[in-house]
Tab-separated table of C-alpha atoms in Angstrom:
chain	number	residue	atom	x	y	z
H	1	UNK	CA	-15.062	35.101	9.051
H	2	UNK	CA	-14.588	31.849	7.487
H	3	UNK	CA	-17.583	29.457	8.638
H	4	UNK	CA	-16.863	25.558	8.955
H	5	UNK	CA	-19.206	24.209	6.062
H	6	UNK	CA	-18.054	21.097	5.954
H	7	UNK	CA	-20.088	19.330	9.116
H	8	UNK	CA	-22.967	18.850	5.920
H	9	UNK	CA	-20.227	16.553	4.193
H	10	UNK	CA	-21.050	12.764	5.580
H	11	UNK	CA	-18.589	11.306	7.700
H	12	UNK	CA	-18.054	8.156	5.537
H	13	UNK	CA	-18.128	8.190	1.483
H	14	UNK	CA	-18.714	4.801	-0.464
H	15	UNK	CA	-17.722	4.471	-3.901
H	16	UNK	CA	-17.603	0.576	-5.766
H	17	UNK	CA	-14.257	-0.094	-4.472
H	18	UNK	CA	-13.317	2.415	-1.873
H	19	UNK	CA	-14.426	3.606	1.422
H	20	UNK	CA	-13.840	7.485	2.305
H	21	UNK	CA	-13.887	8.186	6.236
H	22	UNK	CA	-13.263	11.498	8.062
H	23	UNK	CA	-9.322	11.134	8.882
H	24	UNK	CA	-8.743	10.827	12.982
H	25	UNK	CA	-5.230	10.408	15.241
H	26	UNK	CA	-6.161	6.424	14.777
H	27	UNK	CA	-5.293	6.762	11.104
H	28	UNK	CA	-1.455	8.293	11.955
H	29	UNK	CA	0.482	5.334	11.858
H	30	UNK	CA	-0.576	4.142	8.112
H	31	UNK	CA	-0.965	7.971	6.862
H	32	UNK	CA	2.706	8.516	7.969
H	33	UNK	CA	3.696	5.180	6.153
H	34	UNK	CA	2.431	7.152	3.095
H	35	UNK	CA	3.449	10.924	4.009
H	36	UNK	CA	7.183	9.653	4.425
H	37	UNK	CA	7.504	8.100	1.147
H	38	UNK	CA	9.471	10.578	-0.883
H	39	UNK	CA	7.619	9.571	-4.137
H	40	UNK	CA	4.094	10.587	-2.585
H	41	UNK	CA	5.409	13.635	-0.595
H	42	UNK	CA	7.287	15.052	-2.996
H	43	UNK	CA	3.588	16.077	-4.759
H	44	UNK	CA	1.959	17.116	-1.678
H	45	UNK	CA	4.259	20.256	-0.730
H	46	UNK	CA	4.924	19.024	2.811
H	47	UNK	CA	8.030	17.869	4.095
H	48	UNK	CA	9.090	14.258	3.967
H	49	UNK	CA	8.114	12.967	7.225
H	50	UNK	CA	10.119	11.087	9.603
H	51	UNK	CA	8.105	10.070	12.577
H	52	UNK	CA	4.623	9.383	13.511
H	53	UNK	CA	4.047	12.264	15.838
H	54	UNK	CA	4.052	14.631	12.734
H	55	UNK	CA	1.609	12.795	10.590
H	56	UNK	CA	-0.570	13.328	14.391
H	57	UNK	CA	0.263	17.244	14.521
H	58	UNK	CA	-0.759	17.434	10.606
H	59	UNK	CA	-4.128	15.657	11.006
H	60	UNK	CA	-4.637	17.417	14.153
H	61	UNK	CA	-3.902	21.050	12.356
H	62	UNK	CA	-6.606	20.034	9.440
H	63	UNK	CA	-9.403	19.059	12.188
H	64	UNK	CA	-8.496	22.329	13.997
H	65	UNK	CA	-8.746	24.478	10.251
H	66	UNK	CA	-12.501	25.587	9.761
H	67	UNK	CA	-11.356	25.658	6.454
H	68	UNK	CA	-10.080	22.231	5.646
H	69	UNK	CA	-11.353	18.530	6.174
H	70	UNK	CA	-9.497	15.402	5.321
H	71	UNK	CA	-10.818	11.763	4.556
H	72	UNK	CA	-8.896	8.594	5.168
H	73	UNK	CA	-9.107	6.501	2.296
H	74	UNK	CA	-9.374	2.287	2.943
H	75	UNK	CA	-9.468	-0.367	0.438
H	76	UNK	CA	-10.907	-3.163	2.468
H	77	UNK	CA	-9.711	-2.295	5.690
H	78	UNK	CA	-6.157	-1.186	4.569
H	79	UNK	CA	-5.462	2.445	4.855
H	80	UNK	CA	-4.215	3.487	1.014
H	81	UNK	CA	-4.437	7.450	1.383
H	82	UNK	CA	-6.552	10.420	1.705
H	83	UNK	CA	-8.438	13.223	0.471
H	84	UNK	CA	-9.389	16.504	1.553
H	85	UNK	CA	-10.665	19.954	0.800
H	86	UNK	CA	-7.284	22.491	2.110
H	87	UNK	CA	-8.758	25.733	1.823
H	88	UNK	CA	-11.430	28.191	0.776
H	89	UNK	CA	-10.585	30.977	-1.927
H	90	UNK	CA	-13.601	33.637	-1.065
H	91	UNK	CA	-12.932	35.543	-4.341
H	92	UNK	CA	-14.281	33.025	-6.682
H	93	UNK	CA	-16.269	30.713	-4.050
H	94	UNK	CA	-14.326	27.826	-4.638
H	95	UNK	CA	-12.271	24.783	-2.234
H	96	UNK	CA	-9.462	23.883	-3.208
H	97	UNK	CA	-8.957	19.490	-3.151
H	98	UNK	CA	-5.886	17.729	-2.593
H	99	UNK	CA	-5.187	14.005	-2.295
H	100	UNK	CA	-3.011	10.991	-2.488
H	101	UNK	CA	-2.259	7.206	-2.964
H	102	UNK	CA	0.239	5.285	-1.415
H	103	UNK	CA	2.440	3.859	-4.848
H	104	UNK	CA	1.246	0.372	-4.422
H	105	UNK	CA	-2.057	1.644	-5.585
H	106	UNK	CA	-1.482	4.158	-8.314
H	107	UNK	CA	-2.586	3.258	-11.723
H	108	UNK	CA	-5.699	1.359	-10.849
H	109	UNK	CA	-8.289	3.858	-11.224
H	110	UNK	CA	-8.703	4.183	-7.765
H	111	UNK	CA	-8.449	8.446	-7.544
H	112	UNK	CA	-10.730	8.775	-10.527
H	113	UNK	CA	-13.578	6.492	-8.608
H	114	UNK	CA	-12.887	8.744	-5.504
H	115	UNK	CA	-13.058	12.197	-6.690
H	116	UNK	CA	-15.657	11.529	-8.933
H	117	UNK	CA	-17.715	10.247	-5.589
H	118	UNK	CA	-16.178	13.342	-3.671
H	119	UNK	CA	-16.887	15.877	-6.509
H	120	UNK	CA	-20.588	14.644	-6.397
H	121	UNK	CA	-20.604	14.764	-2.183
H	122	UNK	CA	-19.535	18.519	-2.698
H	123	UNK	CA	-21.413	19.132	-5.148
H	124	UNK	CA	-25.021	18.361	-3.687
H	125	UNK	CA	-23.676	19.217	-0.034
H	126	UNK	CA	-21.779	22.432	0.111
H	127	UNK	CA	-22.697	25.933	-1.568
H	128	UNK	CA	-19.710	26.617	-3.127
H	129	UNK	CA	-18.952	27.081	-7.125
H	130	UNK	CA	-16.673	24.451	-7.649
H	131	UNK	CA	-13.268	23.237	-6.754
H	132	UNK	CA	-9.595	23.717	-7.553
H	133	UNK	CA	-6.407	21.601	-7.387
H	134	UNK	CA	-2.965	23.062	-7.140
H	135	UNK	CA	-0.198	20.630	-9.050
H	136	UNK	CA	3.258	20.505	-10.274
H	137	UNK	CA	3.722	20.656	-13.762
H	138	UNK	CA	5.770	17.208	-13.513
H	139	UNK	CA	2.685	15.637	-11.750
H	140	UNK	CA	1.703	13.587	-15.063
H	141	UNK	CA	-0.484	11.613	-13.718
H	142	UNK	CA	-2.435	14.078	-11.411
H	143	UNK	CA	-3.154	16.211	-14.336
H	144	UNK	CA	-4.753	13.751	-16.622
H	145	UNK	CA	-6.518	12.774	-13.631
H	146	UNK	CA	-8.318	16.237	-13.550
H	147	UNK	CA	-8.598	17.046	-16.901
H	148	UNK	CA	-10.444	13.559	-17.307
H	149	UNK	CA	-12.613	14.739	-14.518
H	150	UNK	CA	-13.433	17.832	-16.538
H	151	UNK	CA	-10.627	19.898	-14.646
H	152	UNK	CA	-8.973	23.247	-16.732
H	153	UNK	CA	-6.012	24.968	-16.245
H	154	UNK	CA	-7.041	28.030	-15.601
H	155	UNK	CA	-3.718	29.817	-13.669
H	156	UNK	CA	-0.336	29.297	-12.442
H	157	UNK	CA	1.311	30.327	-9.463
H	158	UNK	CA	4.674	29.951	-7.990
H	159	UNK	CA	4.554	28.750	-4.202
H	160	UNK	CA	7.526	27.205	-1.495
H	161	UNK	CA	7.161	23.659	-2.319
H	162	UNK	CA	7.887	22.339	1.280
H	163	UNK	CA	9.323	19.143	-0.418
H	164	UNK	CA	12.565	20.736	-1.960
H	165	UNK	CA	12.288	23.956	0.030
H	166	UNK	CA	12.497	25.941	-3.269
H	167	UNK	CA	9.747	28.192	-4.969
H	168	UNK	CA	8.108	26.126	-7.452
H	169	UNK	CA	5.411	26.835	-10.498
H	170	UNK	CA	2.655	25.186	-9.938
H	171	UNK	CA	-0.643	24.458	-11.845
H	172	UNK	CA	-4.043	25.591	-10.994
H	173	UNK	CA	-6.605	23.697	-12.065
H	174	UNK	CA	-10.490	24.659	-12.051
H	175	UNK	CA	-13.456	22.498	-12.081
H	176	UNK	CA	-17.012	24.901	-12.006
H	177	UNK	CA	-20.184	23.220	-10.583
H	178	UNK	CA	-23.161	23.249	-13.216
């Protein structure tokens, strides 16, 4: 039985720039601004979205999985994306991450700042061994991202990427708590 862990996570992060808060139905509108742009959702294995009322049945599916938690990310007090743990793998005691930017704000060192903060949050909060992030092989970006964080490729998988509704290889990358 999978136990929700995650109520020792605070509900608001702080890094320099950014503010992390735990993702609620009042965040839908600007989350499905970002979940419907093809060039965000086509990393985040869902489909593209086309109305509001599924960005409020996703969001309402993580806060209902004792296995998941999401984070709304601002920048000031403009929404730019979020950040979440998406599962537990009991075999190696690990979470797995996932996250995203809307495009406007890509490039600016903004993910590095937050998962670094996040990482650390984990880290000190929750018992678990580390984390992992699934990726496409295409995902440039998101892969320097972790291996600058200290990330390693450790597997690869294939998996229905939602996005093109084809199986897909994708990259699993491993970060190990010290």
């Amino acid at each position: 039985m999978i136990v929700n862990l995650f109520h020792a996570l605070p509900k608001i992060i702080s890094t320099k720039r950014l503010t992390m808060v735990r993702t609620t139905l009042a965040h839908s509108p600007a989350l499905f601004k970002i979940w419907s742009d093809s060039e965000v959702a086509e990393y985040m294995n869902i489909e593209k979205f086309t109305t509001v009322l599924q960005a409020e049945e996703m969001i309402k599916a993580i806060n209902a999985e004792p296995a998941a938690c999401r984070y709304t990310i601002f920048l000031n007090k403009e929404i730019i994306g979020s950040l979440g743990i998406n599962e537990i793998n009991s075999l190696d005691n690990t979470i797995e991450i996932g996250y995203e930017l809307a495009k406007p704000f890509w490039k600016k060192g903004y993910m590095t700042e937050l998962l670094t903060g996040f990482l650390s949050e984990i880290e000190s909060s929750l018992p678990y061994k580390g984390v992992f992030a699934k990726v496409l092989p295409d995902n440039s970006a998101s892969i320097l991202l972790l291996e600058k964080l200290g990330f390693q490729l450790e597997n690869q998988t294939e998996e229905l990427d939602l996005y093109t509704k084809k199986v897909c290889t994708i990259f699993i990358y491993k970060l190990y708590f010290k």
